PDB file of C-alpha atoms in Angstrom:
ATOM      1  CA  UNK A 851      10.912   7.548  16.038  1.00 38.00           C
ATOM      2  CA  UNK A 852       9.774   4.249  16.320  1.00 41.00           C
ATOM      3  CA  UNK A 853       6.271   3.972  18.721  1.00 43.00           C
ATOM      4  CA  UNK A 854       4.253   0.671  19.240  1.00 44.00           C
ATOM      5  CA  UNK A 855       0.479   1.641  20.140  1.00 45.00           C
ATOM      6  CA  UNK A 856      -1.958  -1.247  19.917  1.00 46.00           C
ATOM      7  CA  UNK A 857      -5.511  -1.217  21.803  1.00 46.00           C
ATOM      8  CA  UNK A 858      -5.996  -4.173  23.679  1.00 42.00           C
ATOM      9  CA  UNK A 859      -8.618  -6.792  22.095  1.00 43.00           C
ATOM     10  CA  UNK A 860     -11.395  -8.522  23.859  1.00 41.00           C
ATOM     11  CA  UNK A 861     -10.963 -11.077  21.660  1.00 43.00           C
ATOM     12  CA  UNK A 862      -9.245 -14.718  22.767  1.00 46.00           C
ATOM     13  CA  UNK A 863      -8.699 -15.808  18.788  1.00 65.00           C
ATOM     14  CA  UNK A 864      -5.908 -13.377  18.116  1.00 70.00           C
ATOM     15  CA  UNK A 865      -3.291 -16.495  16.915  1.00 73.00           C
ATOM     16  CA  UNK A 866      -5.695 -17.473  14.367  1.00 81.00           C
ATOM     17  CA  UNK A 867      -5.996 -13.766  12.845  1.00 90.00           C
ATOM     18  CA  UNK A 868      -4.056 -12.742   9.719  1.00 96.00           C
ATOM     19  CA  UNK A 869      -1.429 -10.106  10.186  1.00 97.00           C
ATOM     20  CA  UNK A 870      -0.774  -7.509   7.136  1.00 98.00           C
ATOM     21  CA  UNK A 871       2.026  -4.639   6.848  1.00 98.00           C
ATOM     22  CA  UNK A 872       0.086  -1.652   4.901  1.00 98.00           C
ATOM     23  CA  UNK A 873       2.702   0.804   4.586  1.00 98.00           C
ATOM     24  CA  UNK A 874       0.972   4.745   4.148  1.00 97.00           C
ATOM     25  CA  UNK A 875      -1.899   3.866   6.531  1.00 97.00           C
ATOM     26  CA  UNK A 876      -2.568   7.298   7.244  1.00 95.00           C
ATOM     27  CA  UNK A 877      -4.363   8.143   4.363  1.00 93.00           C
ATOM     28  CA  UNK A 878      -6.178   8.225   1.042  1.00 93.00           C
ATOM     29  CA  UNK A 879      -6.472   3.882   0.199  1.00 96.00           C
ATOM     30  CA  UNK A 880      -3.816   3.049   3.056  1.00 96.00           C
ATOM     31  CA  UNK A 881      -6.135   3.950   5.591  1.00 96.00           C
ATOM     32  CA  UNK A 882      -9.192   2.711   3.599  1.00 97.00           C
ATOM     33  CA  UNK A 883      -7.590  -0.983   3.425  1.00 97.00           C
ATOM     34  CA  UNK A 884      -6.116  -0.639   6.944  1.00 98.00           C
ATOM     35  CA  UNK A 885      -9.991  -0.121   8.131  1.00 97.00           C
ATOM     36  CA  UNK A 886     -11.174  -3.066   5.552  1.00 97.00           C
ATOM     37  CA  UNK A 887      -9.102  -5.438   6.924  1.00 97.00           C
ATOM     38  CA  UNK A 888      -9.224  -4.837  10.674  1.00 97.00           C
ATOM     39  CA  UNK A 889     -12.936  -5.271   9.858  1.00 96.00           C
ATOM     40  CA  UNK A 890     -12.431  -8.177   8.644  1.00 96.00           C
ATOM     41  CA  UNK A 891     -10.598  -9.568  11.593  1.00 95.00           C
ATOM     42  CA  UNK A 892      -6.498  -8.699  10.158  1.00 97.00           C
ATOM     43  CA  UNK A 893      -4.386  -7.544  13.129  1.00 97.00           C
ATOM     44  CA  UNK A 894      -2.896  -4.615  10.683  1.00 98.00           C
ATOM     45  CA  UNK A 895       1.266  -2.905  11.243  1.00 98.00           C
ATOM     46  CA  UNK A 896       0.891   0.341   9.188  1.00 98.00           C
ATOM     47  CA  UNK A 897       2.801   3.559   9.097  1.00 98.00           C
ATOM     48  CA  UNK A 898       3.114   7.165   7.868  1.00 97.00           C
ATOM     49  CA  UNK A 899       5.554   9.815   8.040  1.00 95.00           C
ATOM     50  CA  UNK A 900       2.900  12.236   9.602  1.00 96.00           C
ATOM     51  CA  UNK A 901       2.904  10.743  12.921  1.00 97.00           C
ATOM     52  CA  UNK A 902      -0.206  12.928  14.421  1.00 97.00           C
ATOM     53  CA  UNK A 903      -2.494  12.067  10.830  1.00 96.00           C
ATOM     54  CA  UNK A 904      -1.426   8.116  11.537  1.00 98.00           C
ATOM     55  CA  UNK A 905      -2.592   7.949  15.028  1.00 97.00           C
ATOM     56  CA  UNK A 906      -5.688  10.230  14.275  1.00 97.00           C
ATOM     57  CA  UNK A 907      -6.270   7.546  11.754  1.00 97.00           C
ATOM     58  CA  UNK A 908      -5.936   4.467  13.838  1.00 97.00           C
ATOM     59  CA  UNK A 909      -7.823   6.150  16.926  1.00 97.00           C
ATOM     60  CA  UNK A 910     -11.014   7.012  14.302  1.00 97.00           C
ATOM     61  CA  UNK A 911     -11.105   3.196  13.157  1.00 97.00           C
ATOM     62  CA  UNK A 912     -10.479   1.901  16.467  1.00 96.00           C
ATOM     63  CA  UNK A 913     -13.420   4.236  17.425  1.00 96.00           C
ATOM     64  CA  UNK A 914     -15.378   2.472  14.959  1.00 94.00           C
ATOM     65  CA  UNK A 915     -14.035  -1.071  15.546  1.00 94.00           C
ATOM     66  CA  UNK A 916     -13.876  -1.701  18.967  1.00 91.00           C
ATOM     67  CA  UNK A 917     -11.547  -4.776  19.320  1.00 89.00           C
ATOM     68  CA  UNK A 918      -9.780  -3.733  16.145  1.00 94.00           C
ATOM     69  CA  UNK A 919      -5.799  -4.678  16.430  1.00 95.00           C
ATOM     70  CA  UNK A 920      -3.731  -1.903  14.872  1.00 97.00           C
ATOM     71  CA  UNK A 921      -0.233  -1.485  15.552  1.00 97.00           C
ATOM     72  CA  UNK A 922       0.832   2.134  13.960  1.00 98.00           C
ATOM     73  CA  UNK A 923       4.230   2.939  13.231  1.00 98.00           C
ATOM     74  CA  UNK A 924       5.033   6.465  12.343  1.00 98.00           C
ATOM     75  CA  UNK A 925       7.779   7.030  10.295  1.00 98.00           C
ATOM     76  CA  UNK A 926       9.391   7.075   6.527  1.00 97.00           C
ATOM     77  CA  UNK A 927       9.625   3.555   4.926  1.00 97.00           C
ATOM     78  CA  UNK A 928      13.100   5.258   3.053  1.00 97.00           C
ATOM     79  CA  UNK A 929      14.373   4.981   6.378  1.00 98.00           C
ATOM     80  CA  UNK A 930      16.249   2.089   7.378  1.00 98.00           C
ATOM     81  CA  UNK A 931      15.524   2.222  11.118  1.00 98.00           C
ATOM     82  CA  UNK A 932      11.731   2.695  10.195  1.00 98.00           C
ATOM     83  CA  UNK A 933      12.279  -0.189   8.178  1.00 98.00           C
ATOM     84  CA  UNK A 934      13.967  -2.466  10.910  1.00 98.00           C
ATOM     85  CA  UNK A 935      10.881  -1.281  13.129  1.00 98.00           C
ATOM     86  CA  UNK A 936       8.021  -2.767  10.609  1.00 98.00           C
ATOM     87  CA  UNK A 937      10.127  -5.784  10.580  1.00 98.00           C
ATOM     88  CA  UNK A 938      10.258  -6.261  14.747  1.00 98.00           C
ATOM     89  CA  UNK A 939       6.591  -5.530  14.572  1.00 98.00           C
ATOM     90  CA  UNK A 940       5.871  -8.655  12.288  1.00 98.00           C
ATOM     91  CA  UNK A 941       8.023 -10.298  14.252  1.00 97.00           C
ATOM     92  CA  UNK A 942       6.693  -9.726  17.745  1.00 96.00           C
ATOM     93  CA  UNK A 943       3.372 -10.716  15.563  1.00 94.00           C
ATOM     94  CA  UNK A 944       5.318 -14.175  14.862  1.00 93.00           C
ATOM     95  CA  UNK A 945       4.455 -13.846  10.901  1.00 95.00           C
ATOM     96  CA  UNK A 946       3.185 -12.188   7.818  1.00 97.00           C
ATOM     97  CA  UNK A 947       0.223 -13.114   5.243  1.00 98.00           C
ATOM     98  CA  UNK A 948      -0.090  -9.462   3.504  1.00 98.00           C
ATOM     99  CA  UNK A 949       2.457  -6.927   3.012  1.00 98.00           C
ATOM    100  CA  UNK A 950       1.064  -3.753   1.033  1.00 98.00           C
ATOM    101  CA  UNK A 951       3.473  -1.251  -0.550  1.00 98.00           C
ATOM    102  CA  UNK A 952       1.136   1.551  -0.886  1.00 97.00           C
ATOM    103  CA  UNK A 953       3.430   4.458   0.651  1.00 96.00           C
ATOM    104  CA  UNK A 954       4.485   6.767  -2.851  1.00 93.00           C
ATOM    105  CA  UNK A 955       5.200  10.097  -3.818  1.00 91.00           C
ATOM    106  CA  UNK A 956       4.176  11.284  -6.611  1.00 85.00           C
ATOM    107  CA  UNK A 957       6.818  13.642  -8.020  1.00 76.00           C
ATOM    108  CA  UNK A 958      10.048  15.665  -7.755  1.00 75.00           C
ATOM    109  CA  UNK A 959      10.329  17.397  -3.796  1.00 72.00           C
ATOM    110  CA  UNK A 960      11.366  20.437  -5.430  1.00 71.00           C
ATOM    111  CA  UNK A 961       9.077  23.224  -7.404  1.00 72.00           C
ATOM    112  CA  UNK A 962       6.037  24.435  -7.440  1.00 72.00           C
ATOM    113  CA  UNK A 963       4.504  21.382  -9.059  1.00 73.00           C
ATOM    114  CA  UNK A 964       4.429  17.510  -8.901  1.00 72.00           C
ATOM    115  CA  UNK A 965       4.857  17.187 -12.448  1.00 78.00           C
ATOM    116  CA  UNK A 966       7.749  17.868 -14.740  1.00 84.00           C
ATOM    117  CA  UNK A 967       9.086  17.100 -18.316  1.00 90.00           C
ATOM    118  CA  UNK A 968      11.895  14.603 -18.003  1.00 92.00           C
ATOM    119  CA  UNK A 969      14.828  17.046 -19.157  1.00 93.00           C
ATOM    120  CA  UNK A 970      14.092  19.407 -15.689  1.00 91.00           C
ATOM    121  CA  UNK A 971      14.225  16.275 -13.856  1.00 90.00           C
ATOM    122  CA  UNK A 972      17.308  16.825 -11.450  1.00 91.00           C
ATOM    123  CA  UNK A 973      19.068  13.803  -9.860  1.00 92.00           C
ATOM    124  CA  UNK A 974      17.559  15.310  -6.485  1.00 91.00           C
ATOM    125  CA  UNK A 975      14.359  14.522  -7.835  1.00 92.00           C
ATOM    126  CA  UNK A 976      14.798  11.250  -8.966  1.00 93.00           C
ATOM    127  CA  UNK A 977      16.518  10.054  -6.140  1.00 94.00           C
ATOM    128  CA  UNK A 978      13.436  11.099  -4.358  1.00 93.00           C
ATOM    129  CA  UNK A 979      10.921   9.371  -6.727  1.00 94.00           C
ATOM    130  CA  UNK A 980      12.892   6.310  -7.007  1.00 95.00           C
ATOM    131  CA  UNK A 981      13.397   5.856  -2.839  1.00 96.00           C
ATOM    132  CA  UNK A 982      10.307   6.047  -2.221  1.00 96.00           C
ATOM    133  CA  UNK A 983       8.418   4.488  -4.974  1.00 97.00           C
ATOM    134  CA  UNK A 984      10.923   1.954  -5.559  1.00 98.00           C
ATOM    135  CA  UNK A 985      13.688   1.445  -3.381  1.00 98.00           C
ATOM    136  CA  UNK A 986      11.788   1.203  -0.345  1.00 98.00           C
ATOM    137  CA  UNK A 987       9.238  -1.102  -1.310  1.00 98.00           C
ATOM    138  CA  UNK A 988      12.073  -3.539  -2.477  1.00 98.00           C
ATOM    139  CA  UNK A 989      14.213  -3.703   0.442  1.00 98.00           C
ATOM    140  CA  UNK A 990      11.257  -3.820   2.986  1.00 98.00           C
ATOM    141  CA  UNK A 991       9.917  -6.796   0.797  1.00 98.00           C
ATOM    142  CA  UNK A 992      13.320  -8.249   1.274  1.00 98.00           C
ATOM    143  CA  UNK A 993      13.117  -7.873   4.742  1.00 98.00           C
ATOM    144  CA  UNK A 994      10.029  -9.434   5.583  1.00 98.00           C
ATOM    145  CA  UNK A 995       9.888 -11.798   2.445  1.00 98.00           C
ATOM    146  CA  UNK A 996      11.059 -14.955   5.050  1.00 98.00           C
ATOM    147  CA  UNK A 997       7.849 -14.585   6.753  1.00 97.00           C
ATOM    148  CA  UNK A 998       5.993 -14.546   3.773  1.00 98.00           C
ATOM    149  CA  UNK A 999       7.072 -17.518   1.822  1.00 98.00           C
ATOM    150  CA  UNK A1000       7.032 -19.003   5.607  1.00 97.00           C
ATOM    151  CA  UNK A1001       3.204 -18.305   5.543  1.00 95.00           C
ATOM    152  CA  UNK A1002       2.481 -18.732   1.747  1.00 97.00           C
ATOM    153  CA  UNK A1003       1.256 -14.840   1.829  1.00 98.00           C
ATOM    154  CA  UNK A1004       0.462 -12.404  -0.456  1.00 98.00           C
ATOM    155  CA  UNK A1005       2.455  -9.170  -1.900  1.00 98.00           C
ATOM    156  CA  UNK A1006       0.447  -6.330  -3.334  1.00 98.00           C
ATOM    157  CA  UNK A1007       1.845  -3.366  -4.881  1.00 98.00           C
ATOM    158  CA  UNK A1008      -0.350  -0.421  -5.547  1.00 97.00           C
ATOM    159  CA  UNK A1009       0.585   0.661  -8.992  1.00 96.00           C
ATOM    160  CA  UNK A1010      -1.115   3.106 -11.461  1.00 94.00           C
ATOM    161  CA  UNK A1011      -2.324   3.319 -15.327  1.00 93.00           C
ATOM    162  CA  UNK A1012       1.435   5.491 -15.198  1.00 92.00           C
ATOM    163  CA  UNK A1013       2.714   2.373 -15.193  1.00 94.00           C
ATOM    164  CA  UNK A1014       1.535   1.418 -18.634  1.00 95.00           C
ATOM    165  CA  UNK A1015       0.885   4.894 -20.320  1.00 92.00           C
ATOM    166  CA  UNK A1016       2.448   7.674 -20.991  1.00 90.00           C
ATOM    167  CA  UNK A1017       2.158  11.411 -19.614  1.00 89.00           C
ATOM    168  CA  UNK A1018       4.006  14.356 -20.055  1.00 90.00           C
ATOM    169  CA  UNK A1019       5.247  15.687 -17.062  1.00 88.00           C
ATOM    170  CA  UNK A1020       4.902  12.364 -15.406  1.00 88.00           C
ATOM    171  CA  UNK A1021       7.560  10.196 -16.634  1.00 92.00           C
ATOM    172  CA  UNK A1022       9.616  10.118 -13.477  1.00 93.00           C
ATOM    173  CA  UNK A1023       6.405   8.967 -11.335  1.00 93.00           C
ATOM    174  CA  UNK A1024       5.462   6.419 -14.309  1.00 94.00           C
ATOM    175  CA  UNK A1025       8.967   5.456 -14.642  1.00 96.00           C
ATOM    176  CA  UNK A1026       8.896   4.362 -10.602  1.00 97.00           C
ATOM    177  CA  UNK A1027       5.305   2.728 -10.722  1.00 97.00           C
ATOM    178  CA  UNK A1028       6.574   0.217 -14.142  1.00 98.00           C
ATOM    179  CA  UNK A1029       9.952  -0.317 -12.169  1.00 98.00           C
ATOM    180  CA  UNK A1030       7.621  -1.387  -9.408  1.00 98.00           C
ATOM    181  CA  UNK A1031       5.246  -3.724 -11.037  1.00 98.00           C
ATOM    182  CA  UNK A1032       8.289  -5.030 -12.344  1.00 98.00           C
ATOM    183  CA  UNK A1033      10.163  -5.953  -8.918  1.00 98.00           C
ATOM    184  CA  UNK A1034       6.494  -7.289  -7.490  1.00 98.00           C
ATOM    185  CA  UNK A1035       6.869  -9.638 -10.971  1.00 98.00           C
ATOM    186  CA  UNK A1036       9.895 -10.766 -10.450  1.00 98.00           C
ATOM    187  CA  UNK A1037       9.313 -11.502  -6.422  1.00 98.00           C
ATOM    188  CA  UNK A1038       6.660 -13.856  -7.732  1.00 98.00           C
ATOM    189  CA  UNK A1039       8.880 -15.298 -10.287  1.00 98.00           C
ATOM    190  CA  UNK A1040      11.552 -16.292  -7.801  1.00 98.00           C
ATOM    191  CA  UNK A1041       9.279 -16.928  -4.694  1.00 98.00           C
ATOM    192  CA  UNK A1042       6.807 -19.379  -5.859  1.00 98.00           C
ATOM    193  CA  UNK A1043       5.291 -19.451  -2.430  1.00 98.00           C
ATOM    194  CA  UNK A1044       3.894 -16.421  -2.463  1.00 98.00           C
ATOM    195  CA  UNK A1045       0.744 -14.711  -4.395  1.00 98.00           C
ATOM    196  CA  UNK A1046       2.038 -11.649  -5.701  1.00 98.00           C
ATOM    197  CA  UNK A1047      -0.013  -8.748  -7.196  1.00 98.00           C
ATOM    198  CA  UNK A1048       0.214  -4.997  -8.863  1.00 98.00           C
ATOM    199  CA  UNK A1049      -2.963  -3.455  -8.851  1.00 98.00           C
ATOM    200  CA  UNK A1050      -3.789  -0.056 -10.486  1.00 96.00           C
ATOM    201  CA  UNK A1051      -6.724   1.196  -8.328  1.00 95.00           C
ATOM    202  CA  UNK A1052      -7.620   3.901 -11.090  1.00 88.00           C
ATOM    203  CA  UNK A1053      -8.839   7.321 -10.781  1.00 78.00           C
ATOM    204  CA  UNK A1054      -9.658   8.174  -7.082  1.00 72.00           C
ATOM    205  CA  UNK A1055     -10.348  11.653  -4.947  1.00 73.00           C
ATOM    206  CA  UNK A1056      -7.128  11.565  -2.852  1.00 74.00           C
ATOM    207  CA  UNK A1057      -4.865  14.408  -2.159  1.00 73.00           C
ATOM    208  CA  UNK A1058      -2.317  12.833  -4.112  1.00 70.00           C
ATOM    209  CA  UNK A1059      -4.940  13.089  -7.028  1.00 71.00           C
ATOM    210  CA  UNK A1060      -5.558  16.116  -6.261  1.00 72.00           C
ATOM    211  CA  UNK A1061      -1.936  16.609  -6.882  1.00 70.00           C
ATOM    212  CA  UNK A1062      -1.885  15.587 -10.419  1.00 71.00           C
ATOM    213  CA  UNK A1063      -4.822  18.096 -11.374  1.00 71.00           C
ATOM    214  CA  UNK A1064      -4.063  20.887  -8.894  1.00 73.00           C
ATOM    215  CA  UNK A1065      -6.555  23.215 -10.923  1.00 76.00           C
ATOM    216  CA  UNK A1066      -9.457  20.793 -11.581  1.00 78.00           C
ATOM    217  CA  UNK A1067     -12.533  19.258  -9.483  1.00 75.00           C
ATOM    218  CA  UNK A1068     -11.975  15.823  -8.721  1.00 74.00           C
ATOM    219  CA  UNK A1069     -14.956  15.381  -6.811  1.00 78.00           C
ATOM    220  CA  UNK A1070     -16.289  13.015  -9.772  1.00 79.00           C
ATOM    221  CA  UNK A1071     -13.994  10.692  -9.049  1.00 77.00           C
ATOM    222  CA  UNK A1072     -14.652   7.384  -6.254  1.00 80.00           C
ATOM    223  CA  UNK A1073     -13.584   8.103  -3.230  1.00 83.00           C
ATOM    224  CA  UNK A1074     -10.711   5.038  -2.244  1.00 87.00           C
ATOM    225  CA  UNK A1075     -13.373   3.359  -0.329  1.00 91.00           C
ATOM    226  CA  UNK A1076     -15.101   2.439  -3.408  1.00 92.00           C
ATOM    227  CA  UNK A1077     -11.436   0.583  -4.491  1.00 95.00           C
ATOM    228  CA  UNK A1078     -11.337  -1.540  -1.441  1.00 97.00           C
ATOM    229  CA  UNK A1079     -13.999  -3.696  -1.952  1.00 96.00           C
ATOM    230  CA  UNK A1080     -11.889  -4.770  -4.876  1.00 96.00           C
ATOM    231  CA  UNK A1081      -8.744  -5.120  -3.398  1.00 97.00           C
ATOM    232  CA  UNK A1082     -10.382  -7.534  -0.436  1.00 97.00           C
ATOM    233  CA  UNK A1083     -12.192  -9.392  -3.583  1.00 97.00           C
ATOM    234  CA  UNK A1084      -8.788  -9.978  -4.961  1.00 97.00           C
ATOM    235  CA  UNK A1085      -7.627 -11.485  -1.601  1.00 97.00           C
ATOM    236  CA  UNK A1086     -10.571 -13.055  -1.433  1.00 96.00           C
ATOM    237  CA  UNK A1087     -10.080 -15.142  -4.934  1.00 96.00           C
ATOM    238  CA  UNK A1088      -6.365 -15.049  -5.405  1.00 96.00           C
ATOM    239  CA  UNK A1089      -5.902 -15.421  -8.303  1.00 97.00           C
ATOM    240  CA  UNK A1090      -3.019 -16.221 -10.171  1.00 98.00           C
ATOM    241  CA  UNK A1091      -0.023 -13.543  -9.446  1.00 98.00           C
ATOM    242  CA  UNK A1092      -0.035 -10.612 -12.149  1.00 98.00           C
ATOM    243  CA  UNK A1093      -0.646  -7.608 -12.956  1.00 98.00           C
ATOM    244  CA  UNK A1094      -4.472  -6.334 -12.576  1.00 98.00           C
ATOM    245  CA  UNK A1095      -6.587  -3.046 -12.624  1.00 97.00           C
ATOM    246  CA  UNK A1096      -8.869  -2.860  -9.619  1.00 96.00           C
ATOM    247  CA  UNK A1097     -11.869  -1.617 -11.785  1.00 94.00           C
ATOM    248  CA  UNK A1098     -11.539  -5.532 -13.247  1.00 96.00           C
ATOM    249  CA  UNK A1099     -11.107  -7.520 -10.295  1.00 96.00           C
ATOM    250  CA  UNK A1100     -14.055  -8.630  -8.633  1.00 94.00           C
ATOM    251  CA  UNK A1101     -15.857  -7.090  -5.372  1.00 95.00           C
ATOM    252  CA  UNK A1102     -16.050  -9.135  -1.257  1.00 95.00           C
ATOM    253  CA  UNK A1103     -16.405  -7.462   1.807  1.00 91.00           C
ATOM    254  CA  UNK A1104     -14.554 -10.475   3.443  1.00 95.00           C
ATOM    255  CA  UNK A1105     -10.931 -12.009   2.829  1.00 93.00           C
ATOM    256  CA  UNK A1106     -12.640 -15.311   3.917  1.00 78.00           C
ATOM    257  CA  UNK A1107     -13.121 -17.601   0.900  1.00 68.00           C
ATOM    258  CA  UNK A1108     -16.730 -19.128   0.494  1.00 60.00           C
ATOM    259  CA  UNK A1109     -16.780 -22.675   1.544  1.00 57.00           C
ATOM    260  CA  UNK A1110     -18.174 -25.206  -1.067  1.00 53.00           C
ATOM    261  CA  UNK A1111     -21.624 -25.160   0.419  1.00 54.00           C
ATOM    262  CA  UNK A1112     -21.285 -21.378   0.043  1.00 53.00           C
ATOM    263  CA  UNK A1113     -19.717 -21.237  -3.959  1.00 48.00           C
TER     264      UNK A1113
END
């Protein structure tokens, strides 16, 4: 189902704002980022496949940001018409400066549990690890990579320390998350116009944490708003495009970079 549902802005600048895709908006550091940047002045496409949780989530930061330009999209970014649907978005927008793969899952659909050793992984369950955490974000980058090298804008791939380590019960999720940071590499390779980043955010208290440790506390761990500042920081001073963990990028509240009278 493909629904447009924007709030009208009081504002007369809305050419000059940046537009960003944030796919899995509806939650957990989707949501967090989709609220940073409309903040900071983005007009934001995101999505979910929970359709009432996404537009509960834009209506509580529009509630908080009057004027805030959200276009929410529900659907499944596995699915081709979703996909086509992001891409008429940015293109009723007229272009793209920041396209976020954040939508994952973190394990096999089947079973009790998220995690499992790597000989009870069934082709089911890599198919649906590798759609989602891999497949999708490649062919939606496709899609809208025109109007990023058109704009000089920035990919970001959320990744994870899965990426680089190694867990038992997790190698299908940490298999995805390399095979990610390796497409987002290789888009920067061949696109020299764009920025391109993956960024583990670390540890955070997200249902999809929860997920890993279904038996443990995670209230110890930051909640994703504490990741954000780091993610806009990295906007903020683009630097070269790589791979970096969130917990060493610096922190900005703004996208805007400081003029000289402000370094």
């Amino acid at each position: 189902m493909t629904h447009h549902d924007t709030t009208p802005s009081p504002h007369s600048d809305l050419a000059n704002r940046p537009i960003a895709v944030v796919t899995g908006g509806s939650a957990g550091l989707g949501r967090a980022l989709v609220a940073a940047l409309a903040a900071d002045g983005w007009q934001v496409i995101t999505d979910g496949r929970d359709a009432d949780r996404l537009r509960a989530a834009a209506d509580a930061i529009r509630a908080g940001l009057p004027g805030a330009r959200i276009t929410a999209l529900p659907g499944d970014v596995t699915d081709s018409e979703h996909r086509a649907a992001l891409r008429a978005a940015v293109e009723d927008h007229g272009r793209l400066d920041l396209l976020v793969n954040n939508a994952s899952v973190l394990g096999p659909a089947s079973g009790e549990h998220r995690y499992r050793r790597l000989d009870q992984v069934t082709p089911a369950d890599l198919q649906h690890v590798w759609r989602h955490n891999v497949g999708a974000p490649l062919v939606l980058t496709s899609l809208l990579l025109g109007h990023l090298v058109a704009g000089h804008g920035t990919l970001l791939s959320l990744s994870s320390d899965a990426a680089v380590e190694h867990y038992p019960g997790w190698g299908l999720y940490s298999a995805s998350k390399a095979g990610l940071d390796h497409l987002t590499a290789t888009f920067a390779a061949e696109n020299p116009e764009i920025t391109a980043y993956a960024v583990d955010p670390g540890d955070m208290r997200t249902a999809l944490h929860q997920q890993w440790f279904p038996d443990q506390d995670i209230s110890d761990r930051p909640l994703p708003e504490a990741v954000v500042p780091h993610l806009i920081g990295l906007l903020a001073s683009r630097p070269p495009s790589g791979r970096y963990r969130a917990t060493d990028l610096p922190t900005a509240t703004t996208t805007r970079r400081p003029s000289a009278q402000e370094a």
